[in-house]
Short mmCIF file of C-alpha atoms and ligand atoms in Angstrom, two decimals:
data_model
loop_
_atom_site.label_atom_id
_atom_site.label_comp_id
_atom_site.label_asym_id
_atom_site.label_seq_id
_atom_site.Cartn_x
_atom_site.Cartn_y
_atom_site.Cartn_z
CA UNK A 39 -45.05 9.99 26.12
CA UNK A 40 -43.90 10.91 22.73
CA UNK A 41 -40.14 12.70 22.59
CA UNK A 42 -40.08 15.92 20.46
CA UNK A 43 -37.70 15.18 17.71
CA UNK A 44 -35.64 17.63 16.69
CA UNK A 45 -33.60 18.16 13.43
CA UNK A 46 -29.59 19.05 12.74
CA UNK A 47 -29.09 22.73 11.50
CA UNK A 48 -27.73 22.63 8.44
CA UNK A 49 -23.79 22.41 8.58
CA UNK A 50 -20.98 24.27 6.90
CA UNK A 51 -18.21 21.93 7.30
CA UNK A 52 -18.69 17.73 7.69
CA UNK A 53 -15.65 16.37 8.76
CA UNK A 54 -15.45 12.40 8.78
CA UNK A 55 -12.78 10.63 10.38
CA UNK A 56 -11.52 7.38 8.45
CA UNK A 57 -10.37 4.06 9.39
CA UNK A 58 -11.10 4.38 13.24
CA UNK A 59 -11.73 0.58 13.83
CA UNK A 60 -9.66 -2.20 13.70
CA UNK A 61 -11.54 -4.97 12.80
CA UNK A 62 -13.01 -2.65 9.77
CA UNK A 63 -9.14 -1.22 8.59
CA UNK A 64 -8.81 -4.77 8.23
CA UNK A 65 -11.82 -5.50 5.95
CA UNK A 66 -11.29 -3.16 3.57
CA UNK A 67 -7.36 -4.44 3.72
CA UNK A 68 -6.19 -0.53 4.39
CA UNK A 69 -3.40 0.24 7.07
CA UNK A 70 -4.05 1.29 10.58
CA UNK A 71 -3.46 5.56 10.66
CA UNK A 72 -0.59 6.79 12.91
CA UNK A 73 -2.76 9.60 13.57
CA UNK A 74 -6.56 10.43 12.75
CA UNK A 75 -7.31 11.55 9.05
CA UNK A 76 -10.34 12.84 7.92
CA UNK A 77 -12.17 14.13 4.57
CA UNK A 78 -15.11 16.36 3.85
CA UNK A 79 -18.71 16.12 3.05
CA UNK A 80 -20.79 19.09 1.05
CA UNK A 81 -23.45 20.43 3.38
CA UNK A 82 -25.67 19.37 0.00
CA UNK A 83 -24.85 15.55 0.43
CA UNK A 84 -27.29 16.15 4.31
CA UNK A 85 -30.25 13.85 4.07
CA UNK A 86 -32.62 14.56 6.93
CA UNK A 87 -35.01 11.72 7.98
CA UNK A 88 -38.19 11.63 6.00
CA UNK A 89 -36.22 13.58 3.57
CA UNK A 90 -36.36 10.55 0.59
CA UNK A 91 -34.30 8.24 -0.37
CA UNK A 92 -30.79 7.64 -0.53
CA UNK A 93 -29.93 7.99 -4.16
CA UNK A 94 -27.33 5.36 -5.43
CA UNK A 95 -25.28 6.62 -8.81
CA UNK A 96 -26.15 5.73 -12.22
CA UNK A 97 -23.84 3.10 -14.56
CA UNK A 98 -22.94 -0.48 -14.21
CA UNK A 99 -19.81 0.06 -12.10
CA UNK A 100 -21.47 1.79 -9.51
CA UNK A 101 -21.12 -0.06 -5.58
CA UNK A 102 -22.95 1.62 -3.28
CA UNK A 103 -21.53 0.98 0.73
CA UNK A 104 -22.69 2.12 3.76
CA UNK A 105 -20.79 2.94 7.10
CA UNK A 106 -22.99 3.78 10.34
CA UNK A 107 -21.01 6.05 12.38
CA UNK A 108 -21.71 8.21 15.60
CA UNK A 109 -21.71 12.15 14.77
CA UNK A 110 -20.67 14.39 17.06
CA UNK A 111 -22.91 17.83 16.50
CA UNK A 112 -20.74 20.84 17.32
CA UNK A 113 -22.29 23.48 19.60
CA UNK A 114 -19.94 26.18 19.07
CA UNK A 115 -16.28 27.24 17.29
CA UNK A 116 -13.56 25.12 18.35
CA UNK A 117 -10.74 26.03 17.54
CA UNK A 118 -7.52 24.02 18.44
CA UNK A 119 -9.60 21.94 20.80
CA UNK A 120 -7.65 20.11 23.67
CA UNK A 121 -7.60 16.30 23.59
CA UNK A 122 -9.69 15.88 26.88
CA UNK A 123 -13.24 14.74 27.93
CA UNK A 124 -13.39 18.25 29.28
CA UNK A 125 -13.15 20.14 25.87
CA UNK A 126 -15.11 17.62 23.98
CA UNK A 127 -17.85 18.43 26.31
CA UNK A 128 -17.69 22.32 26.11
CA UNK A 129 -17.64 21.67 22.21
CA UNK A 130 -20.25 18.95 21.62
CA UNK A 131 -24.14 20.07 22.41
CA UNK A 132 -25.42 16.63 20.88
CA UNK A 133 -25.05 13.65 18.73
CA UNK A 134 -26.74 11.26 15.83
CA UNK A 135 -26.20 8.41 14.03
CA UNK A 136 -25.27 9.11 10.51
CA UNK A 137 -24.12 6.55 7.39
CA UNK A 138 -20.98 7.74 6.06
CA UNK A 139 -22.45 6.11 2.27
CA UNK A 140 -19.30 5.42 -0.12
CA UNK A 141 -19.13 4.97 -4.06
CA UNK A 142 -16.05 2.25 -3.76
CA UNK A 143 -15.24 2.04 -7.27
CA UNK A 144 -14.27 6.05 -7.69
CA UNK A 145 -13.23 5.84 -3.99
CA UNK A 146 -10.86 2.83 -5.45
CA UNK A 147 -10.35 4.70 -8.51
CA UNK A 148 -9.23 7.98 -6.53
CA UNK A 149 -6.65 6.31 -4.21
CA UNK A 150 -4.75 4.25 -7.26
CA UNK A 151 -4.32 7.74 -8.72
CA UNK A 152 -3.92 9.31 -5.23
CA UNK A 153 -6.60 11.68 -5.68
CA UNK A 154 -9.02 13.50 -3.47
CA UNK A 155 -12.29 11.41 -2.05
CA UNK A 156 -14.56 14.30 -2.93
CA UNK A 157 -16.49 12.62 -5.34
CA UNK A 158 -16.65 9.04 -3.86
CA UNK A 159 -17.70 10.61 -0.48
CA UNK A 160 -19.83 13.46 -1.71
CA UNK A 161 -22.63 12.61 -3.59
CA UNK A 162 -26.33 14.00 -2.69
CA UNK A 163 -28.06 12.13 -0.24
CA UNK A 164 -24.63 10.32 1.07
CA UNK A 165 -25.08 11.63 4.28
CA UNK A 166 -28.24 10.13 6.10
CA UNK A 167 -28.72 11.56 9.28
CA UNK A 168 -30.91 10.81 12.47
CA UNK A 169 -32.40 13.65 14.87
CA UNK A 170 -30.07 14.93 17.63
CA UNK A 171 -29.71 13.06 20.66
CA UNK A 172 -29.41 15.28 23.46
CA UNK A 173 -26.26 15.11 25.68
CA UNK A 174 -27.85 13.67 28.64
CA UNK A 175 -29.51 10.50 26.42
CA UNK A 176 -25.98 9.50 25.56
CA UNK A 177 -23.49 10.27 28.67
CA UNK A 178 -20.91 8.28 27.53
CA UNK A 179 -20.14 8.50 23.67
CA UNK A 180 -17.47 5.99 23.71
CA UNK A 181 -19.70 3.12 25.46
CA UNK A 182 -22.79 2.64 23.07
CA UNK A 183 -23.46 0.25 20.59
CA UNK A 184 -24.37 1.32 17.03
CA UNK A 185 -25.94 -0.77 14.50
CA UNK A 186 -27.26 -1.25 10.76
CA UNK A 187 -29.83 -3.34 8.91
CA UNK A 188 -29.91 -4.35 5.46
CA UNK A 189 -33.66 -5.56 4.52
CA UNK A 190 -34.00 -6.07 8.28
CA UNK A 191 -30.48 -8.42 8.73
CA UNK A 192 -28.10 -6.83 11.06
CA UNK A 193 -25.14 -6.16 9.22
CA UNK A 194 -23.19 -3.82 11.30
CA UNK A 195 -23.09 -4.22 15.60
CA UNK A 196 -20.24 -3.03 17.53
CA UNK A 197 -19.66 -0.67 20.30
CA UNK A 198 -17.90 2.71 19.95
CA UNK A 199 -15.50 1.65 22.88
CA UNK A 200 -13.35 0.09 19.90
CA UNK A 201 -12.77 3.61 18.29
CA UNK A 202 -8.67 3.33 18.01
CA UNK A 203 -8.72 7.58 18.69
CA UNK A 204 -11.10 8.61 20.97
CA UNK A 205 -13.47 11.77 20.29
CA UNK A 206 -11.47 14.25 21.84
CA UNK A 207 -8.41 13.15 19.92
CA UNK A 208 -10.57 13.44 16.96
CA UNK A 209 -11.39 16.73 17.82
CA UNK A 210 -8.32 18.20 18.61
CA UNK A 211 -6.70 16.66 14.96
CA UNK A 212 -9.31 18.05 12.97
CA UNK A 213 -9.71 21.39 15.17
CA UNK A 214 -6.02 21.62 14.75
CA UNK A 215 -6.14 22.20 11.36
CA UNK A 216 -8.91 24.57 10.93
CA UNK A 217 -11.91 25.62 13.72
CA UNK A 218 -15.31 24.00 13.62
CA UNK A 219 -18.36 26.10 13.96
CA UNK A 220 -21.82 25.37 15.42
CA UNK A 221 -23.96 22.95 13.47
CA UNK A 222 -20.53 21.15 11.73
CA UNK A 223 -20.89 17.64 12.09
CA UNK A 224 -17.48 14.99 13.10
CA UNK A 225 -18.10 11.53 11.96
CA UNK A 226 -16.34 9.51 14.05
CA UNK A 227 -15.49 6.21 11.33
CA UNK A 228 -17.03 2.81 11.15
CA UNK A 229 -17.09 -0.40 12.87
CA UNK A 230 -16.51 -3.60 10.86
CA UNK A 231 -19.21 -5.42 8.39
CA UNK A 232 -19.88 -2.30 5.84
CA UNK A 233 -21.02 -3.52 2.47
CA UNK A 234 -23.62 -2.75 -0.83
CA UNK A 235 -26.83 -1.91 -1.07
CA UNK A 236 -28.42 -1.42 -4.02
CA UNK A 237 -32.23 0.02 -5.13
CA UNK A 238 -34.98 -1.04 -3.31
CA UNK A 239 -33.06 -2.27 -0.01
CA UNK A 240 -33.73 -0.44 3.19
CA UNK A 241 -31.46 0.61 5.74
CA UNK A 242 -32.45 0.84 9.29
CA UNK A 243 -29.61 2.16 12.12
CA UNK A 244 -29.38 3.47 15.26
CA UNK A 245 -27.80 3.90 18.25
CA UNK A 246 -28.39 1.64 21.71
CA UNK A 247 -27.05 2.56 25.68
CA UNK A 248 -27.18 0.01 28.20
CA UNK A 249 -28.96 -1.99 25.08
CA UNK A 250 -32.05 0.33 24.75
CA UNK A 251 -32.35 1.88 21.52
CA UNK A 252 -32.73 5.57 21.32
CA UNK A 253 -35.44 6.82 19.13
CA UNK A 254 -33.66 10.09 18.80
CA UNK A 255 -30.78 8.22 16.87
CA UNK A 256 -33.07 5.88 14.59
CA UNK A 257 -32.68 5.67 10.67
CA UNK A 258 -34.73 4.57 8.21
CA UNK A 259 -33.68 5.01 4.60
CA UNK A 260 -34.56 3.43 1.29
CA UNK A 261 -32.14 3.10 -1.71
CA UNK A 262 -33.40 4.17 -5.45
CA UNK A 263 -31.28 4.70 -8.14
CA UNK A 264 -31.16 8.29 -8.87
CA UNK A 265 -32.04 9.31 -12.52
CA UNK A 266 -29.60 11.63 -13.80
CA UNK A 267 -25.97 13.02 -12.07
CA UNK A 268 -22.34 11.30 -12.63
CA UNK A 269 -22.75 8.03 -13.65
CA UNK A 270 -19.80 5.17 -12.59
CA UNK A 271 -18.80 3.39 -15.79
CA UNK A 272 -18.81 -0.46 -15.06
CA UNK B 234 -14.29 57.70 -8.37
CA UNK B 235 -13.85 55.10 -6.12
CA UNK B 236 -15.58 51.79 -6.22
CA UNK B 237 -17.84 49.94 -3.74
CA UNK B 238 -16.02 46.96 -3.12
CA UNK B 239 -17.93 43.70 -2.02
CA UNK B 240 -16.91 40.96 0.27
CA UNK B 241 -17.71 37.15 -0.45
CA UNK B 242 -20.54 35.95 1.88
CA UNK B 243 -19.24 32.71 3.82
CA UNK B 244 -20.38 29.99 1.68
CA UNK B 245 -20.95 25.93 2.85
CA UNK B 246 -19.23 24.32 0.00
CA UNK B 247 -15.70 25.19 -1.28
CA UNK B 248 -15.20 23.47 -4.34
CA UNK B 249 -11.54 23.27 -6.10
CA UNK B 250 -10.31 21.67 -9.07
CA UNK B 251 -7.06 20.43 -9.70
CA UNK B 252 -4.68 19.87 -12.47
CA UNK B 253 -6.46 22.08 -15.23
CA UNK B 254 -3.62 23.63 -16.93
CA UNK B 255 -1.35 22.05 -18.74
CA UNK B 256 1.94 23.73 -17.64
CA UNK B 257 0.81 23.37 -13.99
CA UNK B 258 0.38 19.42 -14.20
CA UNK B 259 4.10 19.49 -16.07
CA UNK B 260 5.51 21.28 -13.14
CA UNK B 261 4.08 19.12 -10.21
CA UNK B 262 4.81 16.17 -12.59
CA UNK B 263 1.39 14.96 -12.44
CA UNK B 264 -0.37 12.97 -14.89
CA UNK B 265 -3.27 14.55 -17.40
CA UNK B 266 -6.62 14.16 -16.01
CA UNK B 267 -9.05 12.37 -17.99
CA UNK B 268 -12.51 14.13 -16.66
CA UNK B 269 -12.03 17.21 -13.94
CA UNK B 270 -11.45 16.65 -10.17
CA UNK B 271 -12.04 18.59 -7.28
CA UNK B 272 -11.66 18.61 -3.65
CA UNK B 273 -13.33 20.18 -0.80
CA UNK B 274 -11.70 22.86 1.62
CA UNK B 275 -13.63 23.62 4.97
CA UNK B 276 -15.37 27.48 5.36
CA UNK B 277 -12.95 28.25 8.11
CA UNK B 278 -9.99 27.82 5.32
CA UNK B 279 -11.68 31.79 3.78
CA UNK B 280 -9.54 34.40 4.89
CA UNK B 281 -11.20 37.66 3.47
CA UNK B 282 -9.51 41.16 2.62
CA UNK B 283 -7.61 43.01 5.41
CA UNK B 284 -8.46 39.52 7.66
CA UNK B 285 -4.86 39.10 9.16
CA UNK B 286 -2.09 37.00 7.76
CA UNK B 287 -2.01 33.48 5.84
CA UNK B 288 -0.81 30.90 8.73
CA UNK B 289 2.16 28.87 7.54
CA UNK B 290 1.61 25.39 9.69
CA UNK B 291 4.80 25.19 12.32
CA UNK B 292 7.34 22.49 11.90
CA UNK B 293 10.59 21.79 10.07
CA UNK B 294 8.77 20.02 7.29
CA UNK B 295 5.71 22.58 6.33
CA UNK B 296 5.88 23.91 2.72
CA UNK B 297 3.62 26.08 1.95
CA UNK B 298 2.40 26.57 -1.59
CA UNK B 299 0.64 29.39 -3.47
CA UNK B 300 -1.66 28.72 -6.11
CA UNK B 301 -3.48 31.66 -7.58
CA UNK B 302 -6.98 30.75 -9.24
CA UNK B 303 -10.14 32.20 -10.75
CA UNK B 304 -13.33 31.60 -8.31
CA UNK B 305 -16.73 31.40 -9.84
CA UNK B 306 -19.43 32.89 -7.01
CA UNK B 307 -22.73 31.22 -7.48
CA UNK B 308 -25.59 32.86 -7.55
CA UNK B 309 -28.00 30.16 -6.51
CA UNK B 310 -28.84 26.76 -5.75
CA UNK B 311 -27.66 24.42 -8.87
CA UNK B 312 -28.20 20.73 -9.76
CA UNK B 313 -26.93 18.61 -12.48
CA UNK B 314 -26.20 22.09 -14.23
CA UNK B 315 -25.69 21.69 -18.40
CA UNK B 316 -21.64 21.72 -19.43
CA UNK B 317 -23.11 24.95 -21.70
CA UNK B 318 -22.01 29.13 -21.52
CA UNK B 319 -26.04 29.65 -20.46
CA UNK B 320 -26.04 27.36 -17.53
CA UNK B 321 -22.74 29.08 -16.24
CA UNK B 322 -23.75 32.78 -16.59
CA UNK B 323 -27.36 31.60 -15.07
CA UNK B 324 -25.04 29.64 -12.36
CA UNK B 325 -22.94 32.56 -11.27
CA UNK B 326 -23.27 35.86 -9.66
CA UNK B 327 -19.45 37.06 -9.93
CA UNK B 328 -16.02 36.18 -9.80
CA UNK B 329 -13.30 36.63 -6.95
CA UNK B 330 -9.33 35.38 -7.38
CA UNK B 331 -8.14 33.30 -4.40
CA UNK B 332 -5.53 31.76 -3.27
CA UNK B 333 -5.40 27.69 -3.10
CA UNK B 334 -2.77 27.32 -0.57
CA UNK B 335 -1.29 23.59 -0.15
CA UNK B 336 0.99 22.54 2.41
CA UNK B 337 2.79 19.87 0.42
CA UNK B 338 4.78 17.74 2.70
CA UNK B 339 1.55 16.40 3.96
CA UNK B 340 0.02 16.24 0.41
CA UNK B 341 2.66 14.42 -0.87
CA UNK B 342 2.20 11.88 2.05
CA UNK B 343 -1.22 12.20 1.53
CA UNK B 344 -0.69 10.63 -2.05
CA UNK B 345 1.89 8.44 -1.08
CA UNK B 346 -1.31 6.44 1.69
CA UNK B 347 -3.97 7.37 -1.17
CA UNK B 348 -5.39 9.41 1.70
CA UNK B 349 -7.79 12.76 1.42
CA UNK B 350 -6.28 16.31 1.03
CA UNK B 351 -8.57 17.66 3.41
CA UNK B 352 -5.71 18.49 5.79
CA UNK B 353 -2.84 19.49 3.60
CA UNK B 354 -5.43 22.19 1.73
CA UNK B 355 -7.90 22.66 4.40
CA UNK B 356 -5.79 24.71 7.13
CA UNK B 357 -7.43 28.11 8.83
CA UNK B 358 -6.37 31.01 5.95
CA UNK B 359 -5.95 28.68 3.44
CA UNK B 360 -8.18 30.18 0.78
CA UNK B 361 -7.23 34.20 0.67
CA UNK B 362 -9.97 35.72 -1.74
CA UNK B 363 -10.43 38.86 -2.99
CA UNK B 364 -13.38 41.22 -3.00
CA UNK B 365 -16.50 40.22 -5.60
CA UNK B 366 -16.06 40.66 -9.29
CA UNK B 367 -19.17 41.92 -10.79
CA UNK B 368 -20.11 39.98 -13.91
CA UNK B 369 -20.24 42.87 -15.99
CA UNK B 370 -16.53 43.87 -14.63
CA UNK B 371 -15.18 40.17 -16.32
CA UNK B 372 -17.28 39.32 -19.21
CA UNK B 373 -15.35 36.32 -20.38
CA UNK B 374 -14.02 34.46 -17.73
CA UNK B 375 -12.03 32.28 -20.21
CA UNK B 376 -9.63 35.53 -21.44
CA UNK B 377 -8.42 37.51 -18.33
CA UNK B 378 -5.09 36.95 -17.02
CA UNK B 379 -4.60 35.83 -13.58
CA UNK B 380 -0.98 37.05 -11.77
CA UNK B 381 0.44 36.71 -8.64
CA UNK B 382 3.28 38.23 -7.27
CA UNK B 383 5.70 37.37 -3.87
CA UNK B 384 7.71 40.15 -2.48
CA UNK B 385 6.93 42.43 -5.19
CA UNK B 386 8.13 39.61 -8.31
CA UNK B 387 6.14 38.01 -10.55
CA UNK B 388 5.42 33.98 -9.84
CA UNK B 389 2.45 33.25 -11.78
CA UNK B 390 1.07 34.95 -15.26
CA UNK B 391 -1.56 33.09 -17.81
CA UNK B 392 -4.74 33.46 -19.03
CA UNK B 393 -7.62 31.47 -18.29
CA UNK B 394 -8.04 30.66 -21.74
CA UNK B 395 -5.31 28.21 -21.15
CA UNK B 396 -7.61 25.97 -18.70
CA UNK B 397 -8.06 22.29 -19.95
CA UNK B 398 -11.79 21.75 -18.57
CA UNK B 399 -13.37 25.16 -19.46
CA UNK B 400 -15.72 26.64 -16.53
CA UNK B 401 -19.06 25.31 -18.17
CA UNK B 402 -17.46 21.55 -17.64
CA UNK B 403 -16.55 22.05 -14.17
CA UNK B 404 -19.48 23.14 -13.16
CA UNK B 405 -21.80 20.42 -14.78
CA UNK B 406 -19.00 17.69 -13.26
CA UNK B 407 -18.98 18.98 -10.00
CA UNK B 408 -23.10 19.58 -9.35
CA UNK B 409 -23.32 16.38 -11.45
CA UNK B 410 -22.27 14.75 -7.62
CA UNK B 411 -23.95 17.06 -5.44
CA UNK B 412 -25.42 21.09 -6.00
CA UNK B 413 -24.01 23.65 -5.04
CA UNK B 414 -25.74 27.17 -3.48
CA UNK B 415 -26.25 30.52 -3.47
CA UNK B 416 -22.76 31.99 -2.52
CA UNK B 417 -20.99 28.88 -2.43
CA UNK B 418 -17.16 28.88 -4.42
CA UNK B 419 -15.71 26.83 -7.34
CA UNK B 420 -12.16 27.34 -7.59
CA UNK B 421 -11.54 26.20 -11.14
CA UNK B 422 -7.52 25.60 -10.90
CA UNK B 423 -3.88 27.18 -10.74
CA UNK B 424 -1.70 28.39 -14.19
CA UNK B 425 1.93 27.19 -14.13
CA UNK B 426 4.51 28.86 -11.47
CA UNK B 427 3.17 27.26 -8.29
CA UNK B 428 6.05 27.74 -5.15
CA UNK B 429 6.80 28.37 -1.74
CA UNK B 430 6.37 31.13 0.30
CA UNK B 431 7.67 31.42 4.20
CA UNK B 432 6.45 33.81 6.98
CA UNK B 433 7.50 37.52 6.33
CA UNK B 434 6.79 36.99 2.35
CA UNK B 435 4.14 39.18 0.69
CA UNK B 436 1.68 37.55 -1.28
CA UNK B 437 0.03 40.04 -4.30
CA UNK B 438 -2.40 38.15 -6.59
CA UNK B 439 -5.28 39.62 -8.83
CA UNK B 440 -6.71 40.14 -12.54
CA UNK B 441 -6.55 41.68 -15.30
CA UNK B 442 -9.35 42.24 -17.90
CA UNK B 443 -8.15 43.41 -21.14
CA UNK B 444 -4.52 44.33 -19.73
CA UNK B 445 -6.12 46.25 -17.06
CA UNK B 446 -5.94 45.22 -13.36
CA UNK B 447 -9.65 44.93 -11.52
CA UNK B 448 -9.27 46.70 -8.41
CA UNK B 449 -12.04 44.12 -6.95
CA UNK B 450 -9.90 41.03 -7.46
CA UNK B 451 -7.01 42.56 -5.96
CA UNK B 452 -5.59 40.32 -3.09
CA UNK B 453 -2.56 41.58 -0.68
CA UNK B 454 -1.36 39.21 1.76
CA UNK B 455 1.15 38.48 4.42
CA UNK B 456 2.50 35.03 5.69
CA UNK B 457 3.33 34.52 8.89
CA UNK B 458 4.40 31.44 11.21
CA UNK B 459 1.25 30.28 13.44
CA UNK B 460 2.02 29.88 16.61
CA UNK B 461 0.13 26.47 17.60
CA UNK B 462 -2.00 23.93 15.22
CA UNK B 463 -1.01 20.90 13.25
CA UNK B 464 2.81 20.79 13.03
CA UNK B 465 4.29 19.14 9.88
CA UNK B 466 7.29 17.57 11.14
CA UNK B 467 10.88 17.71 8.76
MG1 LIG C 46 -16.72 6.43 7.14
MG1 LIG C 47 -10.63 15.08 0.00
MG1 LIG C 48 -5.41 24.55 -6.77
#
């Protein structure tokens, strides 16, 4: 029997939490956070399924990298959320999968002149999303495995048990700060093995418990090069 | 005869440029930037007129910065706008003045990693705006003079005519990396005279058109210490 998909609302606020893995702090050479840190997405970089393609910027400097990541979907305002299983559970009505996509050479461009990741994080389209997963599909957020395929080759495979802070102490950092609101998506960071893509590869993800895929959290996305916007100087 | 003033509907995106006055990048001794940047602060940072306080983050080390700027209002959904007058006036439905406040301790360790701003200029009440500026009320967005006054003294006092990126080139950089919509904010960057302000202080900001305040942009604000959230520690 078919499942009735359903879509994400669109969100005000997309908070994604960085460098929440080990092994992947360590591929990118960064340094493991003494507490969470996060940056924003523009509601406009939201790509629905079937909503096209993931465009990659113009110009010969331009390196395109994904990062599948679990999304918690908020059901309500949190404000100053408590660091417990309990709170993340009155705040959270669902999940997805979602690929944080990255322009490294801006994002490397930003942090030697310690400026904002706006622009390396924001582009249109740098925000693939599956449909919801319903609570009860995915009981226990920190023990499912989430994955990514390049041109069908596994490239990303690791369960969210490895997060180095857990969802509700992701939750409370960011809610700390300023509420989230119904519809606002967390990202919760990437395991190791992110890397390019470039036009014309396809990117499957998704989302397995007890090793059964969920159809609810499945991606398919193709890359084109999009025609006009910024363009990354090689 | 008295006005009808409007509020700002809540937009998605917050958009804000830094570092587009001269004086301004002298005083923070920052470096000259060689195309505009921006970064992102969340919805729940807008704290309208007659909304309560601006929340100074507890904690020995919090310093909390004003930074009075001109806010374009859009008008409707825009992609890969044209760096041209036309494209802005079609862009834009009115102007407001806000306040970019920045809590510096943790942007300056925020630079120091080469980590986001989203905290350090994303906290709740971190963007006070003022009512909507009709277009017709501010002609020439490039020759008003913003102010902004704490405790009754002047801090900050330039026109916008002294911006380095005029509003036509923000706007084409930043919806050359994603669009912005209908109601959504660009905050297009702070004059000279950036400082601190503590709880009890009285924040006064606004414009004037031709020497002559606009009772629409008028902003009047108190500080005060918030009682839990992210503490910044000394
Ligand atoms: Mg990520
Ligand atoms: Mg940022
Ligand atoms: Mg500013």
């Amino acid at each position: 029997m078919a499942t009735k998909l359903l879509r994400l609302a669109r969100p005000r606020t997309i908070a994604c939490v960085g460098r929440n893995y080990a092994d992947h702090i360590a591929e990118l050479g960064n340094t493991r956070p003494s507490e969470p840190f996060y940056f924003l997405k523009p509601a406009s970089a939201l790509l629905q399924p079937g909503g096209g393609p993931i465009l990659a910027p113009r110009g010969g400097g331009a390196r395109l990298h994904y990062e599948v990541e679990l999304v918690a979907v908020l059901g309500k305002t949190v404000d100053e959320a408590a660091a417990t299983t309990e709170a993340m559970e009155a705040a959270v009505k669902g999940w997805a999968v979602g690929i944080d996509m990255t322009e490294r050479t801006s994002q490397e461009a930003a942090k030697k002149k310690s400026l904002p990741w706006s622009l390396c994080k924001g582009f249109k389209t740098f925000l693939p999303v599956s449909h919801l997963i319903p609570k009860e599909k995915l009981p226990d957020p920190h023990n499912v495995e989430l994955f990514l395929k390049v041109n069908g080759e596994t490239r990303q495979c690791d369960s969210t048990g490895l997060m180095l802070f857990d969802i509700p102490r992701l939750l409370q950092h960011v809610t700390s700060v300023a509420p989230l609101e119904e519809d606002d998506l967390l990202l919760t960071g990437t395991p190791k093995g992110v890397g390019p893509v470039k036009p014309g590869d396809v990117i499957e993800a998704g989302v397995r418990v007890d090793g059964k895929e969920l159809e609810e959290g499945r991606i398919t996305v193709r890359v084109e090069e999009r025609q006009g916007g910024y363009g990354i100087a090689a």
